[in-house]
CSV table of C-alpha atoms in Angstrom, one decimal:
chain,number,residue,atom,x,y,z
A,1,MET,CA,114.4,16.9,29.7
A,2,ALA,CA,117.5,19.0,28.9
A,3,THR,CA,117.4,22.7,28.4
A,4,GLU,CA,117.8,22.3,24.7
A,5,GLN,CA,114.7,20.1,24.7
A,6,LEU,CA,112.8,22.8,26.6
A,7,LEU,CA,113.7,25.2,23.9
A,8,LYS,CA,112.3,22.9,21.2
A,9,ASN,CA,109.4,21.1,22.8
A,10,SER,CA,106.7,23.8,22.7
A,11,SER,CA,103.3,23.4,21.3
A,12,LEU,CA,103.3,27.1,20.4
A,13,LYS,CA,105.0,27.6,17.1
A,14,VAL,CA,107.3,30.6,17.5
A,15,PRO,CA,109.1,32.0,14.5
A,16,ALA,CA,112.7,31.0,14.2
A,17,VAL,CA,113.9,34.1,16.2
A,18,GLU,CA,114.9,32.9,19.6
A,19,VAL,CA,116.0,36.4,20.0
A,20,ILE,CA,117.1,36.6,23.6
A,21,ASP,CA,120.7,37.2,24.8
A,22,LEU,CA,121.4,34.4,27.3
A,23,LEU,CA,124.3,36.2,28.9
A,24,SER,CA,122.2,39.2,29.9
A,25,ASP,CA,118.5,40.0,30.0
A,26,GLU,CA,118.8,42.6,27.4
A,27,GLU,CA,119.1,42.6,23.6
A,28,ILE,CA,122.6,43.1,22.5
A,29,GLU,CA,122.5,46.4,20.7
A,30,THR,CA,125.1,46.4,18.0
A,31,GLY,CA,123.1,48.2,15.3
A,32,GLY,CA,121.5,46.8,12.2
A,33,ALA,CA,120.6,43.3,13.1
A,34,THR,CA,120.4,42.2,16.7
A,35,THR,CA,122.9,39.6,17.8
A,36,GLN,CA,121.2,36.8,19.6
A,37,ARG,CA,122.0,33.4,21.1
A,38,VAL,CA,119.5,30.6,20.9
A,39,SER,CA,121.5,28.2,23.1
A,40,ARG,CA,124.7,28.3,25.0
A,41,ASP,CA,126.4,26.4,22.3
A,42,ALA,CA,125.2,28.6,19.5
A,43,PRO,CA,127.8,31.0,17.8
A,44,ASN,CA,127.9,34.2,19.7
A,45,ASP,CA,127.6,36.3,16.5
A,46,GLU,CA,124.7,34.4,15.0
A,47,LEU,CA,122.4,37.1,13.5
A,48,TYR,CA,118.7,37.0,13.0
A,49,ARG,CA,117.9,36.7,9.3
A,50,GLU,CA,114.6,37.9,8.2
A,51,GLU,CA,112.7,35.2,6.3
A,52,GLU,CA,109.1,34.9,5.2
A,53,GLY,CA,107.0,36.3,7.9
A,54,GLY,CA,109.9,38.4,9.1
A,55,GLU,CA,107.7,41.2,10.5
A,56,GLU,CA,106.0,38.7,12.7
A,57,GLY,CA,109.5,37.6,13.8
A,58,TRP,CA,110.5,41.0,14.9
A,59,GLU,CA,107.3,41.4,16.8
A,60,SER,CA,108.0,38.1,18.7
A,61,GLU,CA,111.5,39.4,19.3
A,62,SER,CA,110.1,42.4,21.2
A,63,LEU,CA,107.6,40.2,23.1
A,64,TYR,CA,110.3,37.8,24.2
A,65,ALA,CA,112.7,40.7,25.2
A,66,ASP,CA,110.0,42.2,27.3
A,67,ALA,CA,109.4,38.9,29.1
A,68,LEU,CA,113.0,38.5,29.9
A,69,GLU,CA,113.3,42.0,31.3
A,70,GLY,CA,110.1,41.9,33.2
A,71,MET,CA,110.6,40.6,36.7
A,72,GLY,CA,113.4,41.5,38.9
A,73,ASP,CA,114.0,40.3,42.5
A,74,GLU,CA,112.3,43.5,43.8
A,75,HIS,CA,109.1,42.4,42.2
A,76,LEU,CA,109.3,38.9,43.7
A,77,PHE,CA,110.0,40.5,47.1
A,78,GLU,CA,107.0,42.7,46.9
A,79,GLY,CA,104.9,39.8,45.8
A,80,GLU,CA,103.5,39.1,42.4
A,81,PRO,CA,100.3,37.1,41.6
A,82,ASP,CA,101.1,33.5,40.5
A,83,ALA,CA,104.9,34.1,40.9
A,84,CYS,CA,107.5,32.6,43.1
A,85,THR,CA,108.4,34.4,46.3
A,86,LEU,CA,111.9,35.8,46.5
A,87,ASP,CA,112.9,33.1,48.9
A,88,GLU,CA,111.6,30.4,46.6
A,89,ALA,CA,113.4,31.9,43.6
A,90,LEU,CA,116.7,32.0,45.5
A,91,ALA,CA,116.2,28.4,46.5
A,92,PHE,CA,115.5,27.3,43.0
A,93,ARG,CA,118.5,29.1,41.6
A,94,LYS,CA,120.7,27.5,44.3
A,95,ARG,CA,119.3,24.1,43.5
A,96,LEU,CA,119.8,24.5,39.8
A,97,ARG,CA,123.5,25.1,40.3
A,98,ALA,CA,123.9,22.3,42.8
A,99,ILE,CA,122.4,19.5,40.7
A,100,GLY,CA,122.6,20.8,37.1
A,101,GLU,CA,120.0,21.7,34.5
A,102,ASP,CA,118.9,18.2,33.5
A,103,ARG,CA,118.2,17.0,37.1
A,104,PHE,CA,116.6,20.3,38.0
A,105,VAL,CA,114.1,20.1,35.1
A,106,LEU,CA,113.3,16.5,36.0
A,107,GLU,CA,112.5,17.2,39.7
A,108,THR,CA,110.5,20.4,39.0
A,109,VAL,CA,108.6,20.7,35.7
A,110,GLU,CA,108.8,17.0,34.7
A,111,ALA,CA,107.8,15.9,38.2
A,112,GLY,CA,104.9,18.2,38.2
A,113,THR,CA,105.9,20.0,41.4
A,114,ILE,CA,105.7,23.4,39.8
A,115,SER,CA,104.5,24.7,36.4
A,116,ALA,CA,106.9,26.0,33.8
A,117,LYS,CA,105.0,29.2,33.8
A,118,LYS,CA,105.5,29.9,37.5
A,119,LEU,CA,109.1,28.6,37.5
A,120,CYS,CA,109.9,31.2,34.8
A,121,THR,CA,109.4,33.9,37.4
A,122,ALA,CA,112.2,32.4,39.6
A,123,PHE,CA,114.6,33.3,36.8
A,124,GLY,CA,113.4,36.8,36.3
A,125,ILE,CA,110.9,36.1,33.5
A,126,ARG,CA,107.4,37.6,33.5
A,127,PRO,CA,105.0,35.4,31.7
A,128,PRO,CA,104.1,37.4,28.6
A,129,PRO,CA,100.5,38.3,27.7
A,130,PHE,CA,100.7,36.6,24.3
A,131,LEU,CA,101.1,33.2,26.1
A,132,GLU,CA,98.0,33.8,28.3
A,133,ASN,CA,95.8,30.6,28.3
A,134,ALA,CA,98.4,28.7,26.4
A,135,PRO,CA,99.3,25.2,27.6
A,136,ASP,CA,102.2,25.0,30.1
A,137,GLU,CA,104.4,23.5,27.4
A,138,ALA,CA,104.3,26.9,25.6
A,139,TYR,CA,106.5,28.3,28.4
A,140,TYR,CA,109.2,25.7,27.9
A,141,PRO,CA,111.3,27.9,25.5
A,142,LEU,CA,111.2,30.8,27.9
A,143,LEU,CA,112.1,28.6,30.9
A,144,GLY,CA,115.0,27.1,28.9
A,145,LEU,CA,116.3,30.5,28.2
A,146,GLY,CA,116.0,31.6,31.8
A,147,ILE,CA,117.8,28.5,33.1
A,148,THR,CA,120.7,29.0,30.6
A,149,ARG,CA,120.9,32.6,31.4
A,150,GLU,CA,121.1,31.9,35.2
A,151,LEU,CA,123.9,29.4,34.7
A,152,SER,CA,125.9,31.9,32.7
A,153,LYS,CA,125.8,34.5,35.4
A,154,ARG,CA,128.8,35.2,37.6
A,155,LEU,CA,128.1,34.0,41.2
A,156,LYS,CA,128.0,36.7,43.9
A,157,LEU,CA,131.0,36.5,46.3
A,158,SER,CA,129.2,35.9,49.7
A,159,LYS,CA,131.9,37.5,51.9
A,160,TYR,CA,131.2,41.0,50.5
A,161,ASN,CA,127.8,42.5,51.6
A,162,THR,CA,128.0,45.7,53.6
A,163,VAL,CA,129.0,49.3,52.9
A,164,ASP,CA,131.9,48.8,55.3
A,165,ASP,CA,133.0,45.9,53.0
A,166,ALA,CA,133.0,48.3,50.1
A,167,VAL,CA,135.1,50.8,52.0
A,168,LYS,CA,137.6,48.2,52.9
A,169,LEU,CA,137.8,47.1,49.3
A,170,LEU,CA,138.5,50.7,48.2
A,171,ARG,CA,141.2,51.1,50.8
A,172,LYS,CA,143.1,47.9,49.9
A,173,SER,CA,142.6,47.6,46.1
A,174,LYS,CA,145.4,48.9,43.9
A,175,ASN,CA,144.1,48.1,40.4
A,176,ILE,CA,140.5,49.3,40.1
A,177,ILE,CA,138.4,49.2,36.9
A,178,VAL,CA,135.7,51.8,37.0
A,179,LEU,CA,133.0,51.3,34.3
A,180,THR,CA,130.8,54.4,33.9
A,181,GLY,CA,127.7,55.4,32.1
A,182,ALA,CA,125.5,58.5,31.6
A,183,GLY,CA,124.3,58.5,35.2
A,184,ILE,CA,127.5,60.1,36.4
A,185,SER,CA,126.9,63.2,34.3
A,186,THR,CA,123.2,63.8,34.9
A,187,SER,CA,123.8,66.1,37.9
A,188,LEU,CA,125.5,68.5,35.4
A,189,GLY,CA,122.2,68.7,33.4
A,190,ILE,CA,123.3,66.2,30.7
A,191,PRO,CA,120.4,63.8,30.1
A,192,ASP,CA,121.0,60.1,30.2
A,193,PHE,CA,119.5,57.9,27.5
A,194,ARG,CA,117.0,55.5,29.1
A,195,SER,CA,115.4,57.2,32.1
A,196,LYS,CA,111.6,57.4,31.8
A,197,ASP,CA,110.3,60.9,30.8
A,198,THR,CA,113.7,62.6,31.3
A,199,GLY,CA,116.1,60.4,29.2
A,200,LEU,CA,117.1,61.4,25.7
A,201,TYR,CA,115.3,58.5,24.1
A,202,SER,CA,112.0,59.5,25.7
A,203,LYS,CA,112.2,62.9,24.0
A,204,LEU,CA,112.6,61.6,20.5
A,205,GLU,CA,109.1,60.5,19.7
A,206,HIS,CA,108.6,63.6,17.5
A,207,LEU,CA,111.1,62.2,15.0
A,208,GLY,CA,108.8,59.4,14.0
A,209,LEU,CA,111.4,56.7,14.3
A,210,SER,CA,110.4,53.1,15.0
A,211,ASP,CA,113.1,53.0,17.7
A,212,PRO,CA,114.7,56.1,19.2
A,213,GLN,CA,118.1,54.4,19.1
A,214,GLU,CA,117.9,54.8,15.3
A,215,VAL,CA,119.2,58.3,15.9
A,216,PHE,CA,122.6,56.6,16.6
A,217,ASP,CA,122.4,54.0,13.8
A,218,ILE,CA,125.2,54.3,11.4
A,219,GLU,CA,123.2,53.2,8.4
A,220,ILE,CA,120.5,55.7,9.1
A,221,PHE,CA,123.1,58.4,9.6
A,222,ARG,CA,124.5,57.7,6.2
A,223,GLU,CA,121.1,57.8,4.6
A,224,ASP,CA,119.9,61.0,6.5
A,225,PRO,CA,122.4,62.7,8.7
A,226,SER,CA,119.8,65.4,9.5
A,227,ILE,CA,118.1,63.1,12.0
A,228,PHE,CA,121.2,63.0,14.2
A,229,TYR,CA,122.0,66.6,13.7
A,230,SER,CA,118.5,67.6,14.8
A,231,VAL,CA,119.1,66.2,18.3
A,232,ALA,CA,122.9,66.7,18.5
A,233,LYS,CA,122.5,69.9,20.4
A,234,ASP,CA,120.8,68.1,23.2
A,235,ILE,CA,123.8,65.8,23.9
A,236,LEU,CA,126.6,68.2,22.9
A,237,PRO,CA,128.8,68.9,25.9
A,238,THR,CA,128.5,72.6,26.7
A,239,THR,CA,130.4,72.7,30.0
A,240,LYS,CA,133.8,72.0,31.3
A,241,ARG,CA,132.5,71.3,34.8
A,242,PHE,CA,132.6,67.8,36.2
A,243,SER,CA,130.5,66.0,38.8
A,244,PRO,CA,131.6,64.7,42.2
A,245,THR,CA,131.6,61.2,40.7
A,246,HIS,CA,134.2,62.3,38.1
A,247,ALA,CA,136.1,63.8,41.0
A,248,PHE,CA,135.9,60.4,42.7
A,249,ILE,CA,137.5,58.7,39.8
A,250,ARG,CA,140.2,61.3,39.6
A,251,LEU,CA,140.8,60.7,43.4
A,252,LEU,CA,141.3,57.0,42.7
A,253,GLN,CA,143.8,58.0,40.0
A,254,ASP,CA,145.6,60.4,42.4
A,255,LYS,CA,145.9,57.6,45.0
A,256,GLY,CA,147.4,55.3,42.5
A,257,LYS,CA,144.4,52.9,42.5
A,258,LEU,CA,142.8,53.5,39.1
A,259,LEU,CA,143.7,50.8,36.6
A,260,THR,CA,141.3,52.0,33.9
A,261,ASN,CA,138.2,54.1,33.5
A,262,PHE,CA,136.1,52.5,30.8
A,263,THR,CA,133.5,55.2,30.0
A,264,GLN,CA,130.5,54.8,27.7
A,265,ASN,CA,129.9,58.6,27.8
A,266,ILE,CA,130.6,60.7,24.8
A,267,ASP,CA,130.7,64.1,26.7
A,268,ASN,CA,134.5,64.0,27.2
A,269,ILE,CA,134.1,65.3,30.8
A,270,GLU,CA,136.6,62.8,32.1
A,271,GLY,CA,139.3,64.9,30.4
A,272,HIS,CA,138.0,68.0,32.2
A,273,ALA,CA,138.2,66.1,35.5
A,274,GLY,CA,141.9,65.3,34.9
A,275,ILE,CA,141.7,61.6,34.1
A,276,ARG,CA,144.9,60.9,32.2
A,277,PRO,CA,144.5,59.6,28.6
A,278,GLU,CA,146.5,56.4,29.5
A,279,LYS,CA,143.9,55.7,32.2
A,280,LEU,CA,140.9,56.3,30.0
A,281,ILE,CA,139.1,54.2,27.4
A,282,GLN,CA,136.3,56.1,25.7
A,283,CYS,CA,134.4,53.0,24.6
A,284,HIS,CA,131.9,54.9,22.5
A,285,GLY,CA,134.2,57.7,21.3
A,286,SER,CA,133.5,61.3,22.1
A,287,PHE,CA,132.6,64.7,20.7
A,288,ALA,CA,136.3,65.8,20.9
A,289,THR,CA,136.8,65.2,17.1
A,290,ALA,CA,134.8,64.6,13.9
A,291,SER,CA,135.6,62.9,10.7
A,292,CYS,CA,134.4,63.2,7.1
A,293,LEU,CA,132.5,60.1,5.9
A,294,LYS,CA,133.9,60.7,2.4
A,295,CYS,CA,137.6,61.6,2.7
A,296,LYS,CA,138.1,60.7,6.4
A,297,HIS,CA,139.5,64.1,7.2
A,298,LYS,CA,139.6,64.6,11.0
A,299,VAL,CA,139.1,67.9,12.7
A,300,SER,CA,138.4,69.2,16.2
A,301,CYS,CA,134.6,69.3,16.9
A,302,GLN,CA,135.1,73.0,17.6
A,303,GLU,CA,135.2,73.5,13.8
A,304,ILE,CA,131.7,72.2,13.4
A,305,TYR,CA,130.4,73.4,16.7
A,306,LYS,CA,128.1,76.0,15.2
A,307,ASP,CA,126.4,73.5,12.9
A,308,LEU,CA,126.0,71.1,15.8
A,309,LYS,CA,124.3,73.7,18.0
A,310,ALA,CA,122.1,75.0,15.1
A,311,GLY,CA,121.1,71.5,14.0
A,312,ASN,CA,122.6,71.9,10.5
A,313,VAL,CA,124.4,69.0,8.8
A,314,ALA,CA,128.1,69.9,8.8
A,315,ARG,CA,130.1,69.4,5.6
A,316,CYS,CA,133.8,68.7,5.2
A,317,ALA,CA,135.8,71.9,4.6
A,318,ARG,CA,138.6,70.0,2.8
A,319,CYS,CA,136.1,68.3,0.4
A,320,TYR,CA,134.6,71.7,-0.2
A,321,ARG,CA,137.9,73.4,-1.0
A,322,GLU,CA,138.7,70.6,-3.4
A,323,LEU,CA,135.4,71.0,-5.1
A,324,LEU,CA,135.9,74.7,-5.5
A,325,GLY,CA,139.2,73.9,-7.3
A,326,VAL,CA,137.5,71.8,-9.9
A,327,ARG,CA,137.2,73.7,-13.2
A,328,LYS,CA,133.6,74.2,-14.3
A,329,GLN,CA,134.2,72.8,-17.8
A,330,GLY,CA,135.3,69.6,-16.2
A,331,LEU,CA,131.9,69.0,-14.7
A,332,LYS,CA,129.2,67.0,-16.3
A,333,ARG,CA,126.1,69.0,-17.4
A,334,LYS,CA,122.7,67.8,-16.3
A,335,ARG,CA,120.7,66.1,-19.0
A,336,GLY,CA,117.4,67.5,-20.1
A,337,SER,CA,114.1,65.8,-20.2
A,338,ASP,CA,115.0,64.4,-23.6
A,339,ASN,CA,118.2,62.9,-22.2
A,340,THR,CA,120.3,65.3,-24.2
A,341,ARG,CA,123.0,67.6,-22.7
A,342,LYS,CA,121.9,71.1,-22.2
A,343,ALA,CA,123.5,73.4,-24.8
A,344,LYS,CA,126.0,75.8,-23.6
A,345,LYS,CA,124.8,79.4,-23.5
A,346,ARG,CA,127.2,82.1,-24.5
A,347,ARG,CA,127.2,84.8,-21.8
A,348,SER,CA,128.7,88.2,-21.4
A,349,SER,CA,131.0,88.5,-18.4
A,350,GLU,CA,128.2,90.3,-16.5
A,351,GLU,CA,125.9,87.3,-17.1
A,352,ASP,CA,128.4,84.7,-16.3
A,353,THR,CA,127.5,83.4,-12.8
A,354,GLU,CA,128.1,80.3,-10.8
A,355,ASP,CA,124.8,78.7,-11.8
A,356,GLU,CA,125.4,75.4,-10.2
A,357,GLY,CA,121.9,74.2,-11.0
A,358,GLU,CA,123.1,73.3,-14.5
A,359,TYR,CA,125.7,70.9,-13.3
A,360,ASP,CA,125.9,67.5,-11.6
A,361,LEU,CA,128.0,68.8,-8.7
A,362,PRO,CA,129.4,66.3,-6.2
A,363,GLU,CA,128.8,67.2,-2.6
A,364,ALA,CA,131.3,67.7,0.2
A,365,GLY,CA,131.3,64.8,2.6
A,366,VAL,CA,129.2,64.8,5.8
A,367,MET,CA,131.1,65.3,9.0
A,368,LYS,CA,130.4,62.7,11.7
A,369,PRO,CA,131.4,63.3,15.3
A,370,ASP,CA,133.7,60.5,16.4
A,371,ILE,CA,131.2,58.8,18.6
A,372,THR,CA,130.5,55.1,18.1
A,373,PHE,CA,127.2,54.5,16.5
A,374,PHE,CA,125.2,51.3,16.6
A,375,GLY,CA,126.7,49.2,13.8
A,376,GLU,CA,130.2,50.5,14.2
A,377,ASP,CA,133.1,48.7,15.8
A,378,LEU,CA,134.4,50.0,19.2
A,379,PRO,CA,137.9,51.4,19.2
A,380,ALA,CA,140.6,48.7,19.1
A,381,THR,CA,141.9,50.1,22.4
A,382,PHE,CA,138.8,48.8,24.2
A,383,HIS,CA,139.5,45.2,23.4
A,384,ASP,CA,143.3,45.5,23.7
A,385,ARG,CA,143.3,47.2,27.1
A,386,LEU,CA,140.7,44.8,28.6
A,387,VAL,CA,142.0,41.5,27.2
A,388,LYS,CA,145.8,42.1,27.0
A,389,HIS,CA,146.3,44.3,30.1
A,390,ASP,CA,143.5,44.8,32.6
A,391,LYS,CA,142.1,41.3,33.0
A,392,ALA,CA,145.3,40.0,34.6
A,393,LEU,CA,145.7,42.9,36.9
A,394,VAL,CA,142.3,44.0,38.1
A,395,ASP,CA,141.5,43.5,41.8
A,396,LEU,CA,138.2,45.5,42.1
A,397,VAL,CA,135.4,46.5,39.7
A,398,ILE,CA,133.1,49.5,40.3
A,399,VAL,CA,130.2,50.0,37.9
A,400,ILE,CA,128.7,53.5,38.2
A,401,GLY,CA,125.7,55.1,36.5
A,402,THR,CA,124.9,52.6,33.8
A,403,SER,CA,122.2,49.9,33.3
A,404,LEU,CA,124.7,47.8,31.3
A,405,LYS,CA,122.3,47.5,28.3
A,406,VAL,CA,124.7,48.1,25.4
A,407,ALA,CA,127.1,45.4,24.2
A,408,PRO,CA,130.0,44.8,24.2
A,409,VAL,CA,130.6,47.1,27.2
A,410,SER,CA,127.8,45.3,29.0
A,411,GLU,CA,129.8,42.1,28.8
A,412,VAL,CA,132.9,43.5,30.5
A,413,VAL,CA,131.8,42.4,34.1
A,414,GLY,CA,131.1,38.9,32.9
A,415,PHE,CA,134.5,38.7,31.1
A,416,LEU,CA,136.6,39.6,34.1
A,417,PRO,CA,137.7,36.9,36.6
A,418,PRO,CA,134.7,35.9,38.8
A,419,ASN,CA,136.8,36.0,42.0
A,420,VAL,CA,137.3,39.8,41.6
A,421,PRO,CA,134.8,41.8,43.8
A,422,GLN,CA,132.3,43.9,41.9
A,423,ILE,CA,130.4,46.9,43.3
A,424,TYR,CA,127.4,48.6,41.6
A,425,ILE,CA,126.4,52.2,42.1
A,426,SER,CA,123.3,53.6,40.5
A,427,ARG,CA,119.8,54.8,41.1
A,428,THR,CA,118.2,51.4,40.3
A,429,PRO,CA,119.5,47.9,40.5
A,430,VAL,CA,120.1,45.6,37.5
A,431,SER,CA,118.9,42.0,37.5
A,432,HIS,CA,121.1,40.4,34.8
A,433,VAL,CA,124.4,40.8,36.8
A,434,ASN,CA,125.1,39.4,40.3
A,435,PHE,CA,127.1,42.2,41.8
A,436,ASP,CA,128.5,41.7,45.3
A,437,ILE,CA,127.4,45.0,46.7
A,438,ASP,CA,124.6,47.2,45.3
A,439,MET,CA,124.6,50.9,46.5
A,440,LEU,CA,121.5,52.6,45.2
A,441,GLY,CA,121.0,56.4,45.0
A,442,ASP,CA,122.4,59.4,43.4
A,443,CYS,CA,125.9,58.5,42.3
A,444,ASP,CA,127.4,61.7,43.6
A,445,ILE,CA,125.9,61.1,47.1
A,446,VAL,CA,127.1,57.5,47.2
A,447,VAL,CA,130.7,58.2,46.3
A,448,ALA,CA,130.9,61.1,48.6
A,449,GLU,CA,129.7,59.0,51.5
A,450,LEU,CA,132.2,56.2,50.6
A,451,CYS,CA,135.0,58.7,50.6
A,452,ARG,CA,133.9,60.1,54.0
A,453,ARG,CA,133.9,56.6,55.5
A,454,ALA,CA,137.3,55.8,53.9
A,455,GLY,CA,138.7,59.0,55.4
A,456,TRP,CA,139.4,60.4,52.0
A,457,GLU,CA,138.8,64.1,51.2
A,458,LEU,CA,136.5,64.5,48.2
A,459,THR,CA,136.5,68.3,47.6
A,460,HIS,CA,133.8,69.5,45.2
A,461,GLU,CA,131.5,72.4,45.1
A,462,MET,CA,128.5,70.2,44.7
A,463,VAL,CA,129.2,68.2,47.9
A,464,PRO,CA,128.3,70.3,51.0
A,465,LYS,CA,130.9,70.0,53.8
A,466,ASP,CA,128.2,69.2,56.3
A,467,GLN,CA,126.4,66.7,54.1
A,468,SER,CA,124.8,63.8,56.1
A,469,VAL,CA,123.7,60.7,54.4
A,470,ASP,CA,121.3,58.0,55.6
A,471,VAL,CA,122.1,54.5,54.5
A,472,LYS,CA,119.7,51.7,54.9
A,473,VAL,CA,119.8,48.0,53.9
A,474,GLN,CA,116.9,47.4,51.4
A,475,LEU,CA,114.4,45.1,53.0
A,476,GLY,CA,114.8,41.6,51.8
A,477,TYR,CA,118.4,42.0,50.7
A,478,GLU,CA,121.7,41.5,52.5
A,479,SER,CA,123.9,43.4,50.1
A,480,ARG,CA,121.7,46.1,48.7
A,481,HIS,CA,121.9,49.5,50.3
A,482,VAL,CA,119.9,52.7,49.7
A,483,PHE,CA,121.6,56.1,50.1
A,484,LYS,CA,119.7,59.3,50.8
A,485,VAL,CA,120.8,62.8,52.0
A,486,ILE,CA,119.3,63.8,55.3
A,487,ASP,CA,117.8,67.2,55.0
A,488,PRO,CA,119.3,69.7,57.4
């Protein structure tokens, strides 16, 4: 039975919303509709279209997404009821690649050697509660998705495993792509987005949104910009300090090794750290400038800083000046309840005031910081730099402080040549990308230790000169390392 048949042959009738991204285990967040792939041959930009029963479709979308995110290798290692062990999972994945999907399905599920429900766990899928007590065939769609996702992953390069391997790569590489996320700024007191209890999204429940990401949805911003402005002060950069991780990227630049820093951050701290504009791609824009949604007038964000800090919706100064220049007699008077124009009232000069309530006055445009909202295109420089320049030159990829959940930046590591080594540095691992070396812990601690081992001087006030770091291989993994500072 081919994977496509697994996707179809289910006794459970699921709405036509096979809503899982098969190139990663996350939904592709592009704002508005959610881009999904229902098979490897489906168009990459096929959008879910709400039909009759659409609300049920969106609920199933969430349930399937939770299932695909639900079981990383760390769970298999620790042991989960009715799940494959980590060794079994690794063996199944290896066998799948060796013999292909059709033969793999025939010798496993079709041969009755393992249930589809249990085999799902080998591919990082936690059997969802809504399928409890369903026949095994009900798990075929999920298994088909898991198999296709596994085959789409880049294979880990087996020769890179240790911290010393990472250090050697740093020393010899000359064109390093560094892809960064919010985790490199948290040591400065700037919250990330997704951390439980401390991330920005966890603090937005009071807004009453169905999804906290709606704060950064361009359509919602156009409808009600006050929602964004009410939280803007919490993400507005207020410091020109930079973290040791920013200093590490600057050090790579100074050594002539930095090809490009692709940052998802909007805090503009890379500039404070001295990363040159020609080495920096701000994938999601920044707070450096703001533009009017109506007339497109662009200003420095300093001009609307007071409004951002106060939570007030900023309006365009140029629009306002133009409106002030409009002669009052050129404005349309409001109609009365009887749909007739209000009669003009003769006033003395003392009574003649700017009573704007009598007029249909156009408003000045809303100023939007030039950060990329869900539903907006990324800057053209992102695509041009990656495709036309970096892909042919890169010799090392370092991903720092991001869970790689937002497309299209999340797709960068899969787009680059698979023979280029990839290193991951963050507090927690990701399961939807096969990095060659995972280094887990505080980003600042990890990069400082790498520099020490490389013989590089990383000078920063937040890195004690006598700092000692304990590095241990995570049990059950050959290439996953945990970094912790040893208390003096």
